[in-house]
Short mmCIF file of C-alpha atoms and ligand atoms in Angstrom, two decimals:
data_model
loop_
_atom_site.label_atom_id
_atom_site.label_comp_id
_atom_site.label_asym_id
_atom_site.label_seq_id
_atom_site.Cartn_x
_atom_site.Cartn_y
_atom_site.Cartn_z
CA MET A 1 81.19 62.92 16.70
CA GLY A 2 78.47 61.05 18.91
CA THR A 3 81.24 59.74 21.29
CA ASP A 4 81.66 61.11 24.67
CA ALA A 5 85.91 62.42 24.32
CA ALA A 6 85.57 61.84 28.38
CA THR A 7 85.21 58.29 28.48
CA PRO A 8 88.36 56.57 28.61
CA GLY A 9 88.20 52.82 26.41
CA HIS A 10 87.71 50.47 29.28
CA MET A 11 88.23 46.78 28.97
CA SER A 12 84.57 44.80 27.79
CA PRO A 13 83.90 42.01 30.79
CA ASP A 14 84.53 39.90 27.09
CA GLU A 15 87.72 41.30 26.94
CA PHE A 16 88.66 41.23 30.19
CA ARG A 17 87.72 37.26 30.67
CA ARG A 18 90.35 36.59 27.54
CA GLN A 19 92.67 38.26 28.59
CA GLY A 20 92.58 37.27 31.88
CA HIS A 21 92.55 34.20 30.66
CA ALA A 22 95.26 34.82 28.78
CA THR A 23 97.22 35.97 31.73
CA ILE A 24 96.24 32.76 34.16
CA ASP A 25 98.18 31.02 30.95
CA ALA A 26 100.92 32.49 30.74
CA ILE A 27 101.48 31.71 35.17
CA ALA A 28 100.82 28.37 35.00
CA ASP A 29 103.06 27.75 31.67
CA TYR A 30 105.57 30.42 34.09
CA TRP A 31 105.04 27.76 36.36
CA GLN A 32 105.76 25.05 33.98
CA ALA A 33 108.91 26.41 32.16
CA LEU A 34 110.80 26.84 35.50
CA GLN A 35 110.27 23.23 36.37
CA SER A 36 111.49 21.60 32.90
CA PRO A 37 114.48 20.64 31.72
CA GLY A 38 114.88 24.49 29.62
CA ALA A 39 113.67 26.49 32.80
CA PRO A 40 116.01 30.24 31.97
CA PRO A 41 118.61 30.86 34.16
CA VAL A 42 118.17 31.05 38.28
CA LEU A 43 119.72 34.47 38.88
CA SER A 44 119.22 37.33 35.38
CA ARG A 45 121.53 37.90 33.48
CA ALA A 46 120.18 41.61 33.04
CA ARG A 47 122.96 44.35 32.80
CA PRO A 48 122.32 47.60 34.50
CA GLY A 49 119.98 49.60 32.50
CA ASP A 50 119.43 47.02 30.07
CA VAL A 51 115.28 47.00 31.19
CA LEU A 52 115.32 50.75 31.43
CA ALA A 53 116.42 50.89 27.52
CA ALA A 54 113.95 48.66 26.20
CA LEU A 55 111.46 50.31 27.74
CA PRO A 56 109.82 53.51 25.89
CA ALA A 57 111.13 57.00 27.56
CA ARG A 58 107.18 58.21 27.09
CA ALA A 59 104.00 56.30 28.43
CA PRO A 60 101.58 55.98 25.28
CA GLU A 61 99.20 58.75 24.08
CA HIS A 62 97.47 56.43 22.71
CA PRO A 63 95.58 53.38 23.40
CA GLU A 64 98.14 49.81 23.42
CA PRO A 65 95.90 46.17 22.71
CA PHE A 66 96.78 44.30 25.15
CA ASP A 67 98.10 41.64 24.06
CA ASP A 68 101.03 43.81 23.09
CA VAL A 69 101.51 44.37 27.22
CA LEU A 70 101.67 40.58 27.25
CA ALA A 71 103.67 39.84 24.68
CA ASP A 72 106.39 42.33 26.26
CA ILE A 73 106.24 40.22 29.48
CA ALA A 74 107.99 37.85 28.09
CA ARG A 75 110.27 40.42 25.46
CA VAL A 76 111.02 42.51 28.17
CA VAL A 77 110.30 41.93 31.53
CA MET A 78 111.18 38.04 32.14
CA PRO A 79 114.75 38.65 30.75
CA GLY A 80 115.02 40.90 33.96
CA LEU A 81 113.34 38.29 36.27
CA THR A 82 115.29 36.35 38.74
CA HIS A 83 113.50 33.49 39.14
CA TRP A 84 112.10 33.32 43.01
CA GLN A 85 109.64 30.70 42.16
CA HIS A 86 112.88 28.38 40.54
CA PRO A 87 112.75 25.38 42.31
CA SER A 88 116.75 25.56 42.56
CA PHE A 89 116.63 28.89 44.11
CA PHE A 90 118.42 28.76 47.38
CA ALA A 91 119.50 32.30 47.92
CA TYR A 92 118.16 34.60 50.62
CA PHE A 93 114.88 32.95 52.12
CA PRO A 94 112.66 31.72 49.49
CA SER A 95 109.24 33.90 48.76
CA ASN A 96 106.70 30.99 48.38
CA GLY A 97 103.59 31.26 45.60
CA SER A 98 101.03 29.37 45.40
CA GLY A 99 97.71 28.59 43.20
CA PRO A 100 95.55 29.12 46.08
CA ALA A 101 97.14 32.57 46.72
CA VAL A 102 98.00 33.58 43.38
CA LEU A 103 93.77 33.47 42.98
CA GLY A 104 93.48 34.93 46.65
CA ASP A 105 95.56 37.78 45.95
CA LEU A 106 93.60 38.25 42.20
CA LEU A 107 90.60 37.84 44.12
CA SER A 108 91.25 41.05 46.33
CA THR A 109 92.46 43.20 43.75
CA GLY A 110 89.44 42.90 41.54
CA LEU A 111 87.24 42.89 44.00
CA GLY A 112 88.79 46.41 44.55
CA ILE A 113 88.62 46.22 48.65
CA GLN A 114 90.27 48.99 50.35
CA GLY A 115 89.89 47.76 54.57
CA MET A 116 90.87 50.82 55.93
CA LEU A 117 87.87 50.96 58.44
CA TRP A 118 85.85 47.71 59.13
CA ALA A 119 82.75 49.71 58.27
CA THR A 120 84.65 50.33 54.73
CA SER A 121 84.07 46.63 54.19
CA PRO A 122 83.09 44.30 57.48
CA ALA A 123 84.44 41.23 56.18
CA CYS A 124 87.72 42.59 55.24
CA THR A 125 88.33 42.86 58.83
CA GLU A 126 86.74 40.19 59.83
CA LEU A 127 88.08 37.72 57.23
CA GLU A 128 91.76 39.06 59.39
CA THR A 129 90.45 39.03 62.62
CA ARG A 130 89.84 34.96 62.04
CA VAL A 131 92.30 34.33 60.08
CA THR A 132 95.05 35.80 62.10
CA ASP A 133 93.26 33.86 65.40
CA TRP A 134 93.33 30.11 63.13
CA MET A 135 97.31 30.44 62.64
CA ALA A 136 97.82 31.90 66.19
CA HIS A 137 96.09 28.41 67.32
CA ALA A 138 98.23 26.89 64.26
CA LEU A 139 101.50 27.67 65.25
CA GLY A 140 100.65 26.90 69.24
CA LEU A 141 101.19 30.62 70.12
CA PRO A 142 100.22 32.09 73.52
CA ARG A 143 96.47 32.78 73.82
CA SER A 144 97.23 36.25 74.87
CA PHE A 145 97.02 36.54 71.17
CA ILE A 146 94.71 35.17 69.91
CA ALA A 147 90.90 37.58 69.08
CA GLU A 148 88.44 35.32 70.50
CA PRO A 149 89.99 32.50 72.64
CA ASP A 150 86.55 31.39 72.59
CA ALA A 151 83.35 31.76 70.94
CA SER A 152 81.97 35.25 73.76
CA SER A 153 85.15 36.56 74.90
CA VAL A 154 87.07 38.89 73.43
CA SER A 155 90.38 40.22 74.46
CA PRO A 156 92.98 42.81 74.33
CA GLY A 157 95.16 40.89 71.86
CA GLY A 158 95.05 39.80 68.26
CA GLY A 159 96.89 39.81 64.80
CA VAL A 160 96.56 41.81 61.78
CA ILE A 161 98.49 41.35 57.98
CA GLN A 162 100.71 43.46 57.47
CA GLY A 163 103.03 43.88 54.80
CA THR A 164 106.62 42.59 56.20
CA ALA A 165 108.06 41.98 59.24
CA SER A 166 109.88 45.03 59.17
CA GLU A 167 106.26 46.69 59.36
CA SER A 168 105.43 44.74 62.13
CA THR A 169 108.66 45.70 63.99
CA LEU A 170 108.50 48.85 63.27
CA VAL A 171 104.62 49.24 65.24
CA ALA A 172 105.74 46.38 68.22
CA MET A 173 108.96 49.15 68.88
CA LEU A 174 106.25 52.26 68.44
CA ALA A 175 103.97 50.42 70.79
CA ALA A 176 106.94 50.05 73.17
CA ARG A 177 107.79 53.42 73.13
CA HIS A 178 104.20 54.28 73.73
CA ARG A 179 103.69 52.66 76.96
CA LEU A 180 107.24 53.31 78.43
CA ARG A 181 106.83 57.17 77.58
CA ARG A 182 102.86 56.36 79.12
CA SER A 183 104.63 56.24 82.60
CA ASP A 184 107.44 58.51 82.14
CA THR A 185 107.37 60.83 79.73
CA ARG A 186 110.83 61.78 80.22
CA ALA A 187 112.50 58.34 79.67
CA VAL A 188 115.19 58.18 77.11
CA PRO A 189 114.14 54.70 75.42
CA VAL A 190 116.80 51.76 74.07
CA VAL A 191 115.99 48.96 71.97
CA TYR A 192 118.22 45.61 73.26
CA CYS A 193 118.82 42.68 69.86
CA SER A 194 121.71 40.74 69.11
CA HIS A 195 124.13 40.81 66.61
CA GLN A 196 122.24 38.71 64.69
CA ALA A 197 119.09 40.27 64.44
CA HIS A 198 117.59 41.61 60.98
CA SER A 199 118.24 45.23 59.91
CA SER A 200 114.61 46.18 60.33
CA VAL A 201 115.39 46.45 63.92
CA VAL A 202 118.01 49.29 63.29
CA LYS A 203 115.86 50.68 61.23
CA ALA A 204 112.81 50.70 62.96
CA ALA A 205 114.45 52.83 65.82
CA MET A 206 115.79 55.03 63.44
CA ILE A 207 111.62 56.12 62.08
CA ALA A 208 110.55 55.91 65.98
CA GLY A 209 113.16 58.55 66.83
CA ILE A 210 115.38 56.09 69.19
CA THR A 211 118.18 57.61 67.92
CA GLU A 212 121.51 59.25 69.69
CA GLU A 213 122.75 63.00 69.23
CA ASP A 214 124.37 62.15 66.18
CA GLY A 215 121.53 60.29 64.48
CA THR A 216 122.47 56.54 64.71
CA ALA A 217 120.08 54.20 65.87
CA ARG A 218 120.13 53.50 69.89
CA VAL A 219 119.56 49.53 69.44
CA ARG A 220 122.01 47.54 71.82
CA GLN A 221 123.28 44.73 69.74
CA ILE A 222 124.17 42.26 71.92
CA ALA A 223 126.48 39.40 71.68
CA THR A 224 126.15 35.62 71.15
CA LEU A 225 126.59 32.79 72.58
CA PRO A 226 128.46 30.00 69.88
CA ASP A 227 125.07 28.70 67.88
CA TRP A 228 124.39 32.33 67.26
CA SER A 229 121.58 33.17 69.58
CA ILE A 230 121.73 35.99 72.39
CA ASP A 231 123.52 35.76 75.52
CA ALA A 232 121.38 36.43 77.62
CA GLY A 233 123.57 37.00 80.57
CA ALA A 234 125.28 39.87 78.30
CA LEU A 235 121.80 41.26 77.62
CA ARG A 236 120.98 41.38 81.85
CA GLU A 237 124.50 42.89 81.83
CA GLN A 238 123.95 45.67 78.88
CA MET A 239 120.55 46.83 80.38
CA ARG A 240 121.60 47.48 84.05
CA ARG A 241 124.60 49.54 82.86
CA ASP A 242 121.87 51.44 80.88
CA LEU A 243 119.65 52.05 83.77
CA ALA A 244 122.27 53.11 85.60
CA SER A 245 123.01 55.49 83.08
CA GLY A 246 119.73 56.75 83.59
CA LEU A 247 118.36 55.14 80.03
CA ARG A 248 115.17 53.11 79.70
CA PRO A 249 114.97 49.14 77.91
CA ALA A 250 111.44 50.00 76.00
CA MET A 251 112.04 46.72 74.43
CA VAL A 252 114.17 43.78 73.43
CA CYS A 253 113.32 41.48 69.78
CA ALA A 254 114.59 38.10 70.24
CA THR A 255 114.65 36.71 66.47
CA LEU A 256 113.43 33.10 66.17
CA GLY A 257 115.61 32.03 63.55
CA THR A 258 118.00 34.55 62.23
CA THR A 259 118.59 35.94 58.69
CA GLY A 260 122.26 35.11 58.60
CA VAL A 261 122.08 31.19 60.36
CA MET A 262 118.45 30.52 61.65
CA ALA A 263 119.54 30.51 65.13
CA PHE A 264 116.68 30.61 67.89
CA ASP A 265 117.05 33.17 70.71
CA ASP A 266 116.59 31.33 73.79
CA LEU A 267 113.19 33.23 74.59
CA ALA A 268 112.84 32.40 78.26
CA ALA A 269 116.43 33.35 78.84
CA VAL A 270 115.64 36.57 76.82
CA ALA A 271 112.71 37.50 79.51
CA GLY A 272 114.45 36.00 82.52
CA ALA A 273 117.33 38.87 81.99
CA ILE A 274 114.46 41.38 81.16
CA GLU A 275 113.01 40.18 84.61
CA THR A 276 116.17 40.53 86.72
CA ALA A 277 117.48 43.37 85.17
CA GLY A 278 115.31 45.88 87.34
CA SER A 279 113.78 47.73 85.20
CA PRO A 280 111.53 50.37 86.74
CA HIS A 281 109.02 49.78 83.62
CA PRO A 282 107.98 46.72 82.03
CA VAL A 283 110.20 46.28 78.63
CA TRP A 284 108.66 45.25 75.88
CA LEU A 285 109.43 41.99 74.01
CA HIS A 286 108.96 41.07 70.93
CA ALA A 287 109.97 38.32 68.32
CA ASP A 288 110.71 38.33 65.40
CA ALA A 289 110.42 35.06 63.75
CA ALA A 290 110.12 35.77 60.31
CA MET A 291 111.08 32.94 58.67
CA GLY A 292 111.46 30.39 61.50
CA GLY A 293 107.38 31.05 62.62
CA ALA A 294 106.52 28.49 59.35
CA ALA A 295 108.14 25.45 61.52
CA PHE A 296 105.65 26.31 64.28
CA ILE A 297 103.18 24.99 62.01
CA CYS A 298 104.04 21.65 62.87
CA PRO A 299 104.05 20.41 66.68
CA GLU A 300 106.94 18.80 66.95
CA LEU A 301 108.92 21.99 65.97
CA ARG A 302 107.92 24.14 68.32
CA GLY A 303 111.05 24.33 70.80
CA PRO A 304 111.72 27.43 70.15
CA LEU A 305 108.20 28.62 71.68
CA ALA A 306 109.04 27.95 75.35
CA GLY A 307 108.64 31.21 77.37
CA ALA A 308 106.51 32.37 74.27
CA ASP A 309 103.36 33.34 76.95
CA ARG A 310 106.36 36.06 77.95
CA LEU A 311 106.13 37.94 74.55
CA ASP A 312 104.18 40.96 73.94
CA SER A 313 104.17 40.74 70.60
CA LEU A 314 105.34 38.27 67.73
CA CYS A 315 105.65 39.13 64.10
CA PHE A 316 105.99 36.00 61.30
CA ASN A 317 105.95 35.96 57.42
CA PRO A 318 103.97 33.34 55.23
CA HIS A 319 104.99 34.84 52.61
CA LYS A 320 108.40 33.18 53.41
CA TRP A 321 108.04 29.06 53.65
CA LEU A 322 104.38 29.06 54.46
CA LEU A 323 103.08 29.05 50.24
CA THR A 324 101.38 32.59 50.26
CA SER A 325 102.68 34.62 47.56
CA PHE A 326 104.39 37.78 48.92
CA ASP A 327 102.55 39.91 50.41
CA CYS A 328 101.73 38.91 54.13
CA GLY A 329 103.62 39.81 57.36
CA LEU A 330 101.67 38.52 60.46
CA PHE A 331 101.89 40.23 63.70
CA TRP A 332 100.07 39.51 66.84
CA THR A 333 100.00 41.95 69.89
CA ARG A 334 98.79 40.64 73.13
CA ASP A 335 98.21 44.86 73.98
CA SER A 336 96.69 45.89 71.86
CA GLU A 337 95.67 49.42 73.22
CA ALA A 338 99.62 49.67 73.53
CA LEU A 339 99.62 49.79 69.20
CA THR A 340 96.59 51.53 69.07
CA GLY A 341 97.59 54.24 71.73
CA ALA A 342 100.60 54.51 69.67
CA LEU A 343 99.24 54.54 66.23
CA SER A 344 95.16 56.19 66.51
CA VAL A 345 94.56 59.30 64.72
CA THR A 346 90.68 59.98 63.65
CA PRO A 347 89.62 63.04 61.63
CA GLU A 348 86.11 63.72 61.30
CA TYR A 349 86.28 62.56 58.00
CA LEU A 350 86.84 58.94 58.85
CA ARG A 351 84.25 59.32 61.61
CA ASN A 352 81.23 56.75 61.47
CA ALA A 353 78.80 55.36 63.92
CA ALA A 354 80.13 51.45 64.19
CA SER A 355 84.14 52.78 64.99
CA ASN A 356 82.07 55.51 67.59
CA ALA A 357 80.44 53.11 69.39
CA GLY A 358 83.76 51.07 69.92
CA ALA A 359 82.09 48.25 68.76
CA VAL A 360 84.73 46.73 66.18
CA THR A 361 88.47 46.85 65.02
CA ASP A 362 90.19 49.01 62.72
CA TYR A 363 92.90 47.79 61.63
CA ARG A 364 94.38 51.01 60.27
CA ASP A 365 95.31 52.10 64.30
CA TRP A 366 97.44 48.94 63.71
CA GLN A 367 99.63 49.55 60.91
CA VAL A 368 101.18 52.84 59.62
CA PRO A 369 99.32 53.48 56.28
CA LEU A 370 95.90 54.20 56.33
CA GLY A 371 95.14 52.30 53.44
CA ARG A 372 94.64 48.31 53.54
CA ARG A 373 94.55 45.91 51.21
CA PHE A 374 92.33 42.60 51.82
CA ARG A 375 95.27 40.67 51.88
CA SER A 376 93.55 38.02 54.49
CA LEU A 377 91.95 36.39 51.18
CA LYS A 378 95.04 35.09 49.90
CA LEU A 379 95.82 33.46 53.41
CA TRP A 380 91.85 32.08 53.43
CA CYS A 381 92.33 30.87 50.02
CA VAL A 382 95.84 28.69 51.09
CA LEU A 383 94.20 27.47 54.44
CA ARG A 384 91.50 26.16 53.00
CA HIS A 385 93.22 25.17 49.57
CA TYR A 386 96.10 23.02 51.61
CA GLY A 387 94.81 22.31 55.30
CA LEU A 388 97.39 22.26 57.96
CA GLU A 389 98.24 19.01 57.19
CA GLY A 390 99.02 20.18 53.54
CA LEU A 391 100.87 22.85 55.25
CA ARG A 392 103.28 20.69 57.77
CA THR A 393 103.93 18.30 54.51
CA HIS A 394 105.00 21.21 52.98
CA VAL A 395 107.54 22.61 55.72
CA ARG A 396 108.28 18.76 56.73
CA ASN A 397 109.61 17.66 53.16
CA HIS A 398 111.91 20.40 53.28
CA LEU A 399 113.02 20.15 56.59
CA LYS A 400 114.09 16.01 55.10
CA LEU A 401 115.80 17.67 52.25
CA ALA A 402 117.48 19.92 54.43
CA GLU A 403 118.98 16.48 56.79
CA TRP A 404 119.98 15.08 53.82
CA LEU A 405 122.38 18.13 52.68
CA GLU A 406 123.52 18.01 56.34
CA SER A 407 124.88 14.67 56.01
CA GLN A 408 126.62 15.44 53.29
CA VAL A 409 128.10 18.45 54.53
CA HIS A 410 129.43 15.66 57.45
CA ALA A 411 130.66 13.17 54.92
CA SER A 412 132.60 16.23 52.82
CA ASP A 413 136.05 16.99 52.08
CA ARG A 414 135.23 20.25 51.03
CA PHE A 415 133.36 21.56 53.49
CA GLU A 416 131.85 21.80 56.75
CA LEU A 417 128.80 23.03 58.43
CA ALA A 418 129.24 26.68 59.54
CA ALA A 419 126.65 26.97 62.16
CA PRO A 420 124.79 24.20 63.72
CA ARG A 421 121.67 23.68 62.38
CA PRO A 422 117.99 23.70 64.30
CA ALA A 423 116.00 20.71 63.83
CA CYS A 424 113.03 23.48 62.68
CA SER A 425 115.60 25.17 60.08
CA PRO A 426 115.39 24.37 56.11
CA LEU A 427 118.28 26.41 55.73
CA VAL A 428 122.58 24.88 55.65
CA CYS A 429 125.04 27.38 56.07
CA LEU A 430 128.60 25.52 54.33
CA ARG A 431 132.27 27.13 54.55
CA LEU A 432 134.76 25.96 52.72
CA ARG A 433 137.29 23.41 54.60
CA GLY A 434 141.04 24.61 54.30
CA ASP A 435 143.97 26.18 56.25
CA ALA A 436 142.62 29.55 57.78
CA SER A 437 145.46 29.74 60.53
CA THR A 438 146.80 33.20 59.48
CA PRO A 439 144.65 36.26 58.24
CA GLU A 440 146.30 35.83 54.97
CA LEU A 441 145.60 32.52 54.41
CA ALA A 442 141.71 33.07 55.90
CA GLY A 443 141.31 35.59 53.52
CA ALA A 444 142.71 33.19 50.44
CA LEU A 445 139.83 31.01 51.58
CA ASN A 446 137.43 33.67 51.72
CA GLY A 447 138.56 34.18 48.18
CA ARG A 448 137.68 30.86 46.77
CA ALA A 449 134.66 30.57 48.72
CA ARG A 450 133.85 33.76 46.80
CA SER A 451 134.50 32.27 43.07
CA LEU A 452 133.35 29.63 43.95
CA LEU A 453 129.67 31.06 44.57
CA GLU A 454 129.99 34.11 41.86
CA GLY A 455 131.10 31.36 39.70
CA LEU A 456 127.93 29.10 40.26
CA ASN A 457 125.47 32.23 40.35
CA ALA A 458 126.70 33.06 37.14
CA SER A 459 125.63 29.52 35.94
CA GLY A 460 122.42 29.75 35.84
CA SER A 461 121.76 26.37 37.56
CA ALA A 462 120.70 27.44 41.15
CA TYR A 463 121.23 30.11 42.75
CA PHE A 464 122.71 30.62 46.61
CA SER A 465 123.88 34.04 48.98
CA HIS A 466 126.16 34.49 51.40
CA THR A 467 126.92 36.46 54.90
CA THR A 468 129.88 36.62 57.15
CA LEU A 469 130.29 35.20 60.85
CA PRO A 470 132.63 36.49 62.70
CA ASP A 471 135.31 33.43 63.63
CA THR A 472 135.18 33.27 66.88
CA GLU A 473 137.96 30.76 67.15
CA ARG A 474 140.82 33.07 65.91
CA PRO A 475 139.00 37.18 66.47
CA GLY A 476 141.80 38.31 64.62
CA ASN A 477 141.61 36.32 61.87
CA PRO A 478 139.14 38.39 58.77
CA PRO A 479 135.20 37.24 58.97
CA VAL A 480 135.07 33.99 57.71
CA TYR A 481 132.29 34.02 54.07
CA ILE A 482 129.60 31.04 54.26
CA ILE A 483 127.47 30.42 51.24
CA ARG A 484 123.88 29.44 52.57
CA VAL A 485 121.65 27.32 50.61
CA SER A 486 118.07 28.03 51.73
CA ILE A 487 115.27 25.08 51.23
CA GLY A 488 112.10 25.76 51.32
CA GLY A 489 110.55 27.34 47.56
CA THR A 490 107.65 25.92 46.64
CA PHE A 491 108.66 23.80 43.55
CA THR A 492 112.12 22.37 45.28
CA ALA A 493 112.38 18.80 45.75
CA ARG A 494 115.08 16.22 46.03
CA PRO A 495 116.30 16.90 42.71
CA HIS A 496 116.92 20.58 42.92
CA VAL A 497 118.74 20.19 46.06
CA GLU A 498 120.65 16.72 44.94
CA GLN A 499 122.14 18.80 42.19
CA ALA A 500 122.99 21.21 43.81
CA TRP A 501 125.28 19.77 46.09
CA ARG A 502 126.55 18.38 43.07
CA LEU A 503 127.31 21.98 41.74
CA LEU A 504 128.81 22.83 45.22
CA CYS A 505 130.60 19.75 44.92
CA ASP A 506 132.12 19.49 41.52
CA THR A 507 132.85 22.80 40.52
CA PRO A 508 136.48 23.72 40.80
CA VAL A 509 137.65 25.38 42.90
C1 PLP B 1 113.02 37.88 56.12
C2 PLP B 1 113.32 38.55 57.56
C3 PLP B 1 112.98 39.91 57.82
C4 PLP B 1 112.61 40.97 57.09
O1 PLP B 1 111.16 40.24 56.29
P1 PLP B 1 110.59 41.75 55.47
O2 PLP B 1 109.33 41.49 55.69
O3 PLP B 1 111.14 41.87 53.65
O4 PLP B 1 110.35 42.58 56.49
C5 PLP B 1 113.19 40.22 59.64
N1 PLP B 1 113.50 39.45 59.85
C6 PLP B 1 114.12 38.02 59.99
C7 PLP B 1 114.52 37.68 61.01
C8 PLP B 1 114.09 37.93 58.28
O5 PLP B 1 114.15 36.39 58.56
#
C-alpha cells in the first residue's frame, strides 16, 4: 500500500500556483465583463431555491478537481449573484472592491494570521495601529482618537478594525454602559438617536440588554428637522424627561450620513443638548459615519465634523465608498479604558509576558469575538496603491456625478428631490411628482413609483433601492415612497449615471 491514509491530498505548491492564477484570472475577467456591453443583469434573476437545487445534497466523499469548482462558480454561483461591483449598481450603499484590496485580503488569508493577541503576530496589531492612525489623520478626526499623536507619546485613545459598523456601534454602547455603571452601579441606561438612525442602534441595545420590561430596546428615536437631521432641542427635552423619571442617559448615537437619505446630525448641537440636559454622569457620544465618513478624506468636505472634539467614539466603513473590499469597519475611541473595561476577560491560556507587562495593545479586548483577521493589510494596500490623493479623486468624481444628477432632477417634470443632498453626499433621493393631496392619491403615486422601480430592477440594466419618509406637509398621508440613486461604485462613471437617468425618465409609469 505504501501511502498513509491519514494524509489528505493537499494542493501542491505548483497546483496552488496554477489554480491561484486561474482564480485571479476569473476575477479580472469578471470585472472586465461587468464593464462591457454584455454584462449580466445587475440584480440576480434567481428564484428562491434555484441555487440550492443546483448543489448536491451531500458533500463529496472523494476529492474533486479544483477546475470543477471553478467551473461551478460560473455555472451555479454567478446566476445567483447580484452584482455589487456592476457600475450600474445604485442600490443601498456601494460595496467598494479594488485590486489592491483584494490582493491585501488574499495575502491576509494566505499568511493565515489570527491576531487575537499582540503576541500572536506583532505585525497584525502594530500595522493596525498605524493604519487606523493614518486614517484618523487623513479624515481630520480629533487628535484624541489617535493612538500615537506624536513620535514620543501614547494616548488612551486609538482605532481598531471591526467587521462592520453594527459591531462598532455595539462596542461603543457596551463601553458607554460600562462607564455609566462604574459611576452608578444601579443606573438604568437609555440610548438616544434620531428616527433616521440605522437599525443597528436598536439591535445593539437589544444585545446589550438596554431594554424595557417587554424586551424592546430602550432607545429613544428622536424627531428630526426638515433636513432629516436630529432635532437637538427634542433630544434635550427627552433626556430631561428620562432623567426626571429616574433613568440615566448612557449614549447618544449621532449619524453622519443616514442610511435613508444621507442626513448629517449637527454634532455641536447634539453635544450642546447633552450638556444642557443636566445628566449627573457624562453621556457617551458616538458618531455613526459608516457611509458619510469617506467624504472626510477631502478637507473641503469636513463641515459635518464641527463639534467632533466632543465625540467619545466614531465608526466609518472604508468598505462602502473608499475602495476597500468588504469587510472593513473602522472604530475609534478616545477612551479605550471604558472599552476594554467592558470587554476584557483574561483566562490563563491567553496570558503572556507582553500582555502581562501592559506593554502592548491586545485588540481582542476592543471587539466582541476573540479571533481577528489581519484586515489592516488590505487597507494598507489600498492606502499605498491609491495614495490619499487617489482616494480624494474617487470621492470627488462621484460627488460631481451626484451634482450632475441633481441638476437633471431640478429640471425634470417627472421627479423632484425627496430630501436635500448635502455637499458630501453621493446619494440622490427622488420622488415622483404628482397629485398627493389626499391619502388615496398619495397611495396611488407611491404605487406608481414602486412599479417603476420594480420594473427597472427587473430589466437588469441598473439596480436601485428605495426607502420611505413621513410626509411632513400632510401628516395624514402614507409615507412617501423614495427612489434612492446611490452613486459610489468602484467602476461607476458618467455614462452609467446618464444611462440610469435615461432609464428613470423614459420608462413608462
Ligand atoms: C451601512 C450603514 C450601517 C450598517 O453597516 P454595517 O457595516 O453593515 O453594519 C450602519 N449605519 C449607517 C449610517 C450605514 O450607512
